[in-house]
PDB file of C-alpha atoms in Angstrom:
ATOM      1  CA  LYS A   1      20.468  -4.293  -0.599  1.00 65.00           C
ATOM      2  CA  ALA A   2      18.328  -4.261  -3.723  1.00 78.00           C
ATOM      3  CA  GLY A   3      14.705  -3.247  -3.319  1.00 92.00           C
ATOM      4  CA  VAL A   4      11.596  -4.894  -4.678  1.00 96.00           C
ATOM      5  CA  THR A   5      11.841  -5.241  -8.448  1.00 97.00           C
ATOM      6  CA  GLN A   6       8.798  -5.363 -10.682  1.00 98.00           C
ATOM      7  CA  THR A   7       8.719  -6.091 -14.387  1.00 97.00           C
ATOM      8  CA  PRO A   8       7.584  -4.900 -16.781  1.00 97.00           C
ATOM      9  CA  ARG A   9       7.190  -1.280 -15.646  1.00 96.00           C
ATOM     10  CA  TYR A  10       4.727  -0.389 -18.381  1.00 97.00           C
ATOM     11  CA  LEU A  11       2.587  -2.443 -20.698  1.00 96.00           C
ATOM     12  CA  ILE A  12      -0.375  -2.012 -22.990  1.00 98.00           C
ATOM     13  CA  LYS A  13      -2.846  -4.780 -23.717  1.00 98.00           C
ATOM     14  CA  THR A  14      -6.200  -5.056 -25.422  1.00 98.00           C
ATOM     15  CA  ARG A  15      -9.448  -6.367 -23.995  1.00 97.00           C
ATOM     16  CA  GLY A  16      -9.611 -10.128 -23.802  1.00 97.00           C
ATOM     17  CA  GLN A  17      -5.868 -10.640 -23.617  1.00 98.00           C
ATOM     18  CA  GLN A  18      -4.036 -11.882 -20.566  1.00 98.00           C
ATOM     19  CA  VAL A  19      -1.032 -10.461 -18.771  1.00 98.00           C
ATOM     20  CA  THR A  20       1.622 -11.753 -16.397  1.00 98.00           C
ATOM     21  CA  LEU A  21       3.479  -9.451 -14.031  1.00 98.00           C
ATOM     22  CA  SER A  22       6.621 -10.381 -12.134  1.00 98.00           C
ATOM     23  CA  CYS A  23       7.930  -9.390  -8.721  1.00 98.00           C
ATOM     24  CA  SER A  24      11.282 -10.113  -7.102  1.00 97.00           C
ATOM     25  CA  PRO A  25      11.157  -9.360  -3.364  1.00 96.00           C
ATOM     26  CA  ILE A  26      13.970  -8.034  -1.245  1.00 95.00           C
ATOM     27  CA  SER A  27      16.484 -10.776  -0.549  1.00 94.00           C
ATOM     28  CA  GLY A  28      15.414 -12.722   2.525  1.00 91.00           C
ATOM     29  CA  HIS A  29      11.799 -11.560   2.367  1.00 92.00           C
ATOM     30  CA  ARG A  30       9.423 -14.475   2.138  1.00 91.00           C
ATOM     31  CA  SER A  31       6.025 -12.781   2.003  1.00 92.00           C
ATOM     32  CA  VAL A  32       4.851 -11.123  -1.201  1.00 94.00           C
ATOM     33  CA  SER A  33       1.619  -9.157  -1.451  1.00 93.00           C
ATOM     34  CA  TRP A  34      -0.019  -7.675  -4.520  1.00 96.00           C
ATOM     35  CA  TYR A  35      -2.116  -4.514  -4.652  1.00 94.00           C
ATOM     36  CA  GLN A  36      -4.076  -2.762  -7.367  1.00 95.00           C
ATOM     37  CA  GLN A  37      -3.909   1.041  -7.333  1.00 94.00           C
ATOM     38  CA  THR A  38      -6.408   3.122  -9.289  1.00 91.00           C
ATOM     39  CA  PRO A  39      -7.148   6.859  -9.055  1.00 82.00           C
ATOM     40  CA  GLY A  40      -9.535   7.577  -6.210  1.00 69.00           C
ATOM     41  CA  GLN A  41      -9.568   3.968  -4.991  1.00 74.00           C
ATOM     42  CA  GLY A  42      -6.296   3.875  -3.189  1.00 81.00           C
ATOM     43  CA  LEU A  43      -4.669   0.490  -2.863  1.00 89.00           C
ATOM     44  CA  GLN A  44      -6.825  -2.604  -3.078  1.00 90.00           C
ATOM     45  CA  PHE A  45      -5.411  -5.837  -1.707  1.00 89.00           C
ATOM     46  CA  LEU A  46      -5.257  -8.662  -4.239  1.00 94.00           C
ATOM     47  CA  PHE A  47      -3.475 -11.528  -2.496  1.00 92.00           C
ATOM     48  CA  GLU A  48      -0.493 -12.519  -0.422  1.00 92.00           C
ATOM     49  CA  TYR A  49       1.912 -15.423  -0.830  1.00 93.00           C
ATOM     50  CA  PHE A  50       4.216 -16.989   1.678  1.00 92.00           C
ATOM     51  CA  SER A  51       6.236 -20.147   1.218  1.00 91.00           C
ATOM     52  CA  GLU A  52       4.711 -20.690  -2.224  1.00 94.00           C
ATOM     53  CA  THR A  53       1.182 -20.752  -0.794  1.00 93.00           C
ATOM     54  CA  GLN A  54      -1.541 -18.165  -1.102  1.00 92.00           C
ATOM     55  CA  ARG A  55      -2.259 -17.105   2.457  1.00 89.00           C
ATOM     56  CA  ASN A  56      -4.815 -14.377   1.936  1.00 86.00           C
ATOM     57  CA  LYS A  57      -7.001 -13.107  -0.877  1.00 90.00           C
ATOM     58  CA  GLY A  58      -8.830  -9.859  -1.470  1.00 89.00           C
ATOM     59  CA  ASN A  59     -12.168  -9.333  -3.134  1.00 89.00           C
ATOM     60  CA  PHE A  60     -11.203  -9.708  -6.783  1.00 94.00           C
ATOM     61  CA  PRO A  61     -12.668 -12.052  -9.419  1.00 96.00           C
ATOM     62  CA  GLY A  62     -11.024 -15.338 -10.321  1.00 96.00           C
ATOM     63  CA  ARG A  63      -9.463 -13.733 -13.402  1.00 97.00           C
ATOM     64  CA  PHE A  64      -6.790 -12.469 -11.029  1.00 98.00           C
ATOM     65  CA  SER A  65      -4.393 -15.154  -9.917  1.00 97.00           C
ATOM     66  CA  GLY A  66      -0.862 -15.483  -8.707  1.00 97.00           C
ATOM     67  CA  ARG A  67       1.859 -17.799  -7.608  1.00 97.00           C
ATOM     68  CA  GLN A  68       5.111 -17.802  -5.749  1.00 97.00           C
ATOM     69  CA  PHE A  69       8.255 -19.736  -6.514  1.00 97.00           C
ATOM     70  CA  SER A  70      10.700 -21.406  -4.172  1.00 95.00           C
ATOM     71  CA  ASN A  71      13.027 -18.377  -4.378  1.00 94.00           C
ATOM     72  CA  SER A  72      10.118 -16.161  -3.179  1.00 95.00           C
ATOM     73  CA  ARG A  73       9.715 -14.478  -6.568  1.00 97.00           C
ATOM     74  CA  SER A  74       6.078 -14.031  -7.431  1.00 98.00           C
ATOM     75  CA  GLU A  75       3.963 -13.588 -10.512  1.00 98.00           C
ATOM     76  CA  MET A  76       0.428 -12.422 -10.914  1.00 98.00           C
ATOM     77  CA  ASN A  77      -1.756 -13.112 -13.918  1.00 98.00           C
ATOM     78  CA  VAL A  78      -4.882 -11.393 -15.151  1.00 98.00           C
ATOM     79  CA  SER A  79      -6.881 -13.234 -17.788  1.00 96.00           C
ATOM     80  CA  THR A  80      -9.570 -11.931 -20.124  1.00 97.00           C
ATOM     81  CA  LEU A  81      -8.558  -8.331 -19.532  1.00 98.00           C
ATOM     82  CA  GLU A  82     -11.221  -5.657 -19.147  1.00 97.00           C
ATOM     83  CA  LEU A  83     -10.898  -1.889 -19.514  1.00 96.00           C
ATOM     84  CA  GLY A  84     -11.360  -1.538 -15.756  1.00 94.00           C
ATOM     85  CA  ASP A  85      -8.230  -3.562 -15.123  1.00 96.00           C
ATOM     86  CA  SER A  86      -6.134  -0.579 -16.167  1.00 96.00           C
ATOM     87  CA  ALA A  87      -4.181   0.276 -13.039  1.00 96.00           C
ATOM     88  CA  LEU A  88      -0.838   0.371 -11.323  1.00 96.00           C
ATOM     89  CA  TYR A  89      -0.109  -3.061  -9.874  1.00 98.00           C
ATOM     90  CA  LEU A  90       2.133  -2.907  -6.859  1.00 97.00           C
ATOM     91  CA  CYS A  91       4.054  -5.717  -5.301  1.00 96.00           C
ATOM     92  CA  ALA A  92       5.217  -5.511  -1.709  1.00 94.00           C
ATOM     93  CA  SER A  93       7.446  -7.815   0.255  1.00 92.00           C
ATOM     94  CA  SER A  94       7.741  -8.404   3.939  1.00 89.00           C
ATOM     95  CA  ILE A  95      10.332 -10.319   5.858  1.00 85.00           C
ATOM     96  CA  ARG A  96       7.912 -12.480   7.794  1.00 75.00           C
ATOM     97  CA  ARG A  97       4.328 -13.200   8.746  1.00 72.00           C
ATOM     98  CA  PRO A  98       2.259 -11.674  10.166  1.00 69.00           C
ATOM     99  CA  VAL A  99       2.969  -8.898   7.739  1.00 67.00           C
ATOM    100  CA  GLU A 100       3.605  -5.482   9.164  1.00 69.00           C
ATOM    101  CA  GLU A 101       6.038  -3.257   7.313  1.00 82.00           C
ATOM    102  CA  LEU A 102       5.543  -3.588   3.575  1.00 87.00           C
ATOM    103  CA  PHE A 103       8.337  -2.714   1.147  1.00 91.00           C
ATOM    104  CA  PHE A 104       6.823  -1.728  -2.179  1.00 94.00           C
ATOM    105  CA  GLY A 105       8.198  -1.914  -5.670  1.00 96.00           C
ATOM    106  CA  GLU A 106       7.626   0.871  -8.188  1.00 95.00           C
ATOM    107  CA  GLY A 107       4.784  -1.002  -9.808  1.00 96.00           C
ATOM    108  CA  SER A 108       3.723  -2.228 -13.218  1.00 97.00           C
ATOM    109  CA  ARG A 109       1.410   0.189 -15.005  1.00 97.00           C
ATOM    110  CA  LEU A 110      -1.086  -1.727 -17.116  1.00 97.00           C
ATOM    111  CA  THR A 111      -3.208  -0.003 -19.733  1.00 97.00           C
ATOM    112  CA  VAL A 112      -6.030  -1.994 -21.323  1.00 97.00           C
ATOM    113  CA  LEU A 113      -7.361  -0.633 -24.619  1.00 96.00           C
TER     114      LEU A 113
ATOM    115  CA  GLY B   1     -13.976  -6.799   6.586  1.00 66.00           C
ATOM    116  CA  GLU B   2     -11.983  -3.720   7.444  1.00 73.00           C
ATOM    117  CA  ASN B   3     -12.952  -0.406   5.861  1.00 85.00           C
ATOM    118  CA  VAL B   4     -10.617   2.588   6.063  1.00 92.00           C
ATOM    119  CA  GLU B   5     -11.732   6.110   5.224  1.00 94.00           C
ATOM    120  CA  GLN B   6      -9.239   8.917   4.737  1.00 95.00           C
ATOM    121  CA  HIS B   7      -9.724  12.695   4.652  1.00 96.00           C
ATOM    122  CA  PRO B   8      -9.068  15.060   3.033  1.00 97.00           C
ATOM    123  CA  SER B   9      -8.412  13.758  -0.462  1.00 93.00           C
ATOM    124  CA  THR B  10      -6.318  16.837  -1.274  1.00 96.00           C
ATOM    125  CA  LEU B  11      -4.517  19.236   1.019  1.00 98.00           C
ATOM    126  CA  SER B  12      -2.543  22.337   0.144  1.00 98.00           C
ATOM    127  CA  VAL B  13      -0.444  24.153   2.740  1.00 97.00           C
ATOM    128  CA  GLN B  14       2.171  26.861   2.790  1.00 98.00           C
ATOM    129  CA  GLU B  15       5.738  25.871   3.523  1.00 97.00           C
ATOM    130  CA  GLY B  16       6.315  25.904   7.267  1.00 97.00           C
ATOM    131  CA  ASP B  17       2.657  25.268   8.141  1.00 97.00           C
ATOM    132  CA  SER B  18       1.356  22.036   9.644  1.00 98.00           C
ATOM    133  CA  ALA B  19      -0.631  19.386   7.792  1.00 98.00           C
ATOM    134  CA  VAL B  20      -3.084  16.925   9.324  1.00 98.00           C
ATOM    135  CA  ILE B  21      -4.572  13.867   7.624  1.00 98.00           C
ATOM    136  CA  LYS B  22      -7.258  11.811   9.338  1.00 98.00           C
ATOM    137  CA  CYS B  23      -8.393   8.213   8.948  1.00 97.00           C
ATOM    138  CA  THR B  24     -11.137   6.112  10.463  1.00 97.00           C
ATOM    139  CA  TYR B  25     -11.396   2.353  10.533  1.00 95.00           C
ATOM    140  CA  SER B  26     -14.254  -0.032  11.146  1.00 91.00           C
ATOM    141  CA  ASP B  27     -12.757  -3.235  12.515  1.00 88.00           C
ATOM    142  CA  SER B  28     -12.187  -2.962  16.252  1.00 88.00           C
ATOM    143  CA  ALA B  29      -9.749  -5.880  15.973  1.00 87.00           C
ATOM    144  CA  SER B  30      -7.293  -3.770  13.951  1.00 90.00           C
ATOM    145  CA  ASN B  31      -4.126  -3.226  15.931  1.00 89.00           C
ATOM    146  CA  TYR B  32      -1.538  -1.927  13.478  1.00 89.00           C
ATOM    147  CA  PHE B  33      -1.763   1.439  11.697  1.00 93.00           C
ATOM    148  CA  PRO B  34       0.973   2.417   9.247  1.00 92.00           C
ATOM    149  CA  TRP B  35       1.302   5.525   7.102  1.00 96.00           C
ATOM    150  CA  TYR B  36       2.863   5.433   3.651  1.00 95.00           C
ATOM    151  CA  LYS B  37       4.192   8.211   1.442  1.00 97.00           C
ATOM    152  CA  GLN B  38       4.099   7.793  -2.322  1.00 95.00           C
ATOM    153  CA  GLU B  39       6.110  10.115  -4.515  1.00 95.00           C
ATOM    154  CA  LEU B  40       5.433  10.443  -8.213  1.00 91.00           C
ATOM    155  CA  GLY B  41       6.466   7.352 -10.151  1.00 87.00           C
ATOM    156  CA  LYS B  42       7.433   5.412  -7.047  1.00 90.00           C
ATOM    157  CA  GLY B  43       5.881   2.833  -4.786  1.00 92.00           C
ATOM    158  CA  PRO B  44       4.573   3.746  -1.328  1.00 94.00           C
ATOM    159  CA  GLN B  45       7.154   3.949   1.433  1.00 94.00           C
ATOM    160  CA  LEU B  46       6.474   3.492   5.137  1.00 92.00           C
ATOM    161  CA  ILE B  47       7.087   6.709   7.054  1.00 96.00           C
ATOM    162  CA  ILE B  48       5.659   5.913  10.491  1.00 95.00           C
ATOM    163  CA  ASP B  49       3.444   3.345  12.166  1.00 92.00           C
ATOM    164  CA  ILE B  50       1.635   2.912  15.449  1.00 91.00           C
ATOM    165  CA  ARG B  51       0.343  -0.079  17.314  1.00 88.00           C
ATOM    166  CA  SER B  52      -2.881  -0.193  19.265  1.00 82.00           C
ATOM    167  CA  ASN B  53      -1.186  -0.206  22.652  1.00 82.00           C
ATOM    168  CA  VAL B  54       0.232   3.278  22.003  1.00 81.00           C
ATOM    169  CA  GLY B  55      -1.700   6.543  21.758  1.00 90.00           C
ATOM    170  CA  GLU B  56       0.918   8.680  20.070  1.00 93.00           C
ATOM    171  CA  LYS B  57       4.235   8.285  18.302  1.00 93.00           C
ATOM    172  CA  LYS B  58       6.584  10.943  17.016  1.00 95.00           C
ATOM    173  CA  ASP B  59       9.528  10.889  14.637  1.00 94.00           C
ATOM    174  CA  GLN B  60      11.084  14.315  14.039  1.00 95.00           C
ATOM    175  CA  ARG B  61       8.487  16.389  12.145  1.00 97.00           C
ATOM    176  CA  ILE B  62       6.013  13.521  11.807  1.00 97.00           C
ATOM    177  CA  ALA B  63       3.626  12.296  14.481  1.00 97.00           C
ATOM    178  CA  VAL B  64       0.713   9.882  14.530  1.00 97.00           C
ATOM    179  CA  THR B  65      -2.079   9.733  17.082  1.00 96.00           C
ATOM    180  CA  LEU B  66      -4.533   6.919  17.669  1.00 95.00           C
ATOM    181  CA  ASN B  67      -7.935   6.988  19.353  1.00 94.00           C
ATOM    182  CA  LYS B  68      -9.066   3.383  19.696  1.00 92.00           C
ATOM    183  CA  THR B  69     -12.388   4.279  21.233  1.00 92.00           C
ATOM    184  CA  ALA B  70     -13.357   6.473  18.316  1.00 93.00           C
ATOM    185  CA  LYS B  71     -11.533   4.221  15.816  1.00 94.00           C
ATOM    186  CA  HIS B  72      -9.592   7.013  14.231  1.00 94.00           C
ATOM    187  CA  PHE B  73      -5.956   7.897  13.754  1.00 96.00           C
ATOM    188  CA  SER B  74      -4.211  10.934  12.331  1.00 97.00           C
ATOM    189  CA  LEU B  75      -0.930  11.940  10.728  1.00 98.00           C
ATOM    190  CA  HIS B  76       0.571  15.277  11.697  1.00 98.00           C
ATOM    191  CA  ILE B  77       3.392  16.885   9.747  1.00 98.00           C
ATOM    192  CA  THR B  78       4.893  20.027  11.246  1.00 97.00           C
ATOM    193  CA  GLU B  79       7.105  22.631   9.579  1.00 97.00           C
ATOM    194  CA  THR B  80       6.181  21.296   6.144  1.00 98.00           C
ATOM    195  CA  GLN B  81       8.697  21.488   3.322  1.00 97.00           C
ATOM    196  CA  PRO B  82       8.204  21.263  -0.457  1.00 96.00           C
ATOM    197  CA  GLU B  83       9.725  17.760  -0.431  1.00 96.00           C
ATOM    198  CA  ASP B  84       6.825  16.640   1.768  1.00 97.00           C
ATOM    199  CA  SER B  85       4.603  17.008  -1.306  1.00 97.00           C
ATOM    200  CA  ALA B  86       3.333  13.511  -2.155  1.00 97.00           C
ATOM    201  CA  VAL B  87       0.355  11.220  -1.747  1.00 95.00           C
ATOM    202  CA  TYR B  88      -0.060   9.856   1.764  1.00 97.00           C
ATOM    203  CA  PHE B  89      -1.917   6.635   2.574  1.00 95.00           C
ATOM    204  CA  CYS B  90      -3.107   5.371   5.909  1.00 96.00           C
ATOM    205  CA  ALA B  91      -3.726   1.681   6.485  1.00 93.00           C
ATOM    206  CA  ALA B  92      -5.138  -0.591   9.139  1.00 92.00           C
ATOM    207  CA  GLY B  93      -4.412  -4.212   9.775  1.00 85.00           C
ATOM    208  CA  VAL B  94      -4.959  -7.013  12.184  1.00 75.00           C
ATOM    209  CA  LYS B  95      -1.950  -8.822  13.529  1.00 65.00           C
ATOM    210  CA  GLY B  96      -2.123 -12.369  12.198  1.00 59.00           C
ATOM    211  CA  ASN B  97      -4.187 -11.297   9.203  1.00 63.00           C
ATOM    212  CA  ASN B  98      -2.012 -10.031   6.397  1.00 59.00           C
ATOM    213  CA  ASP B  99      -4.807  -8.248   4.584  1.00 71.00           C
ATOM    214  CA  MET B 100      -3.715  -4.616   5.104  1.00 79.00           C
ATOM    215  CA  ARG B 101      -6.505  -2.197   4.134  1.00 87.00           C
ATOM    216  CA  PHE B 102      -5.554   1.202   2.783  1.00 90.00           C
ATOM    217  CA  GLY B 103      -7.336   4.525   2.704  1.00 92.00           C
ATOM    218  CA  ALA B 104      -7.904   6.234  -0.652  1.00 91.00           C
ATOM    219  CA  GLY B 105      -4.972   8.590  -0.161  1.00 93.00           C
ATOM    220  CA  THR B 106      -4.366  12.318   0.414  1.00 95.00           C
ATOM    221  CA  ARG B 107      -2.474  14.404  -2.099  1.00 95.00           C
ATOM    222  CA  LEU B 108      -0.452  16.912  -0.090  1.00 98.00           C
ATOM    223  CA  THR B 109       0.993  19.954  -1.835  1.00 98.00           C
ATOM    224  CA  VAL B 110       3.392  22.191   0.050  1.00 97.00           C
ATOM    225  CA  LYS B 111       3.762  25.589  -1.604  1.00 96.00           C
ATOM    226  CA  PRO B 112       7.146  27.307  -1.258  1.00 92.00           C
TER     227      PRO B 112
END
């Protein structure tokens, strides 16, 4: 069974640009969560999608958004990038709600210059 | 909301020794406490979890204990091996609320 797939793995953007990251969950998993990982901050919850609806949202500004498609694939978008948005963005899928075991992808490492 | 604190931030042990990582949480409603291991260049992977109706759980060399009264839980790794070297994260969550909160992580180094 294929794991969680995230693309792209690495990307470099400049301040003010926007970025879209993609996540394909494990087949059959319907919940997709997004986390931001920065050194010293651990993993910060961004949002969670289930059945194409955002079910939960962390404490991030409106520049961070996401969506989920009917095949459970998810995308997250960050607009008007800031230097502080440089981070590893992790996607995790779970088979059901309420979410317990999270299966993480390898992440998309975003560098903002 | 939930706040999870994790200590220590770095831990170095000799191969064969034990390693202990501790976490505290703030929300008394939290009832699910997983531990994740993250190796370099990879995403976190669940290694063990415990629910609030259990005080201790063991899986081979790994054990987790939970003290609900004190709101803290710990990861114990015995007979450490170099391949145990990684970053370990604790997390706390509330069943029905999918917002899993993570600690800041502990970088464990096991010296051969």
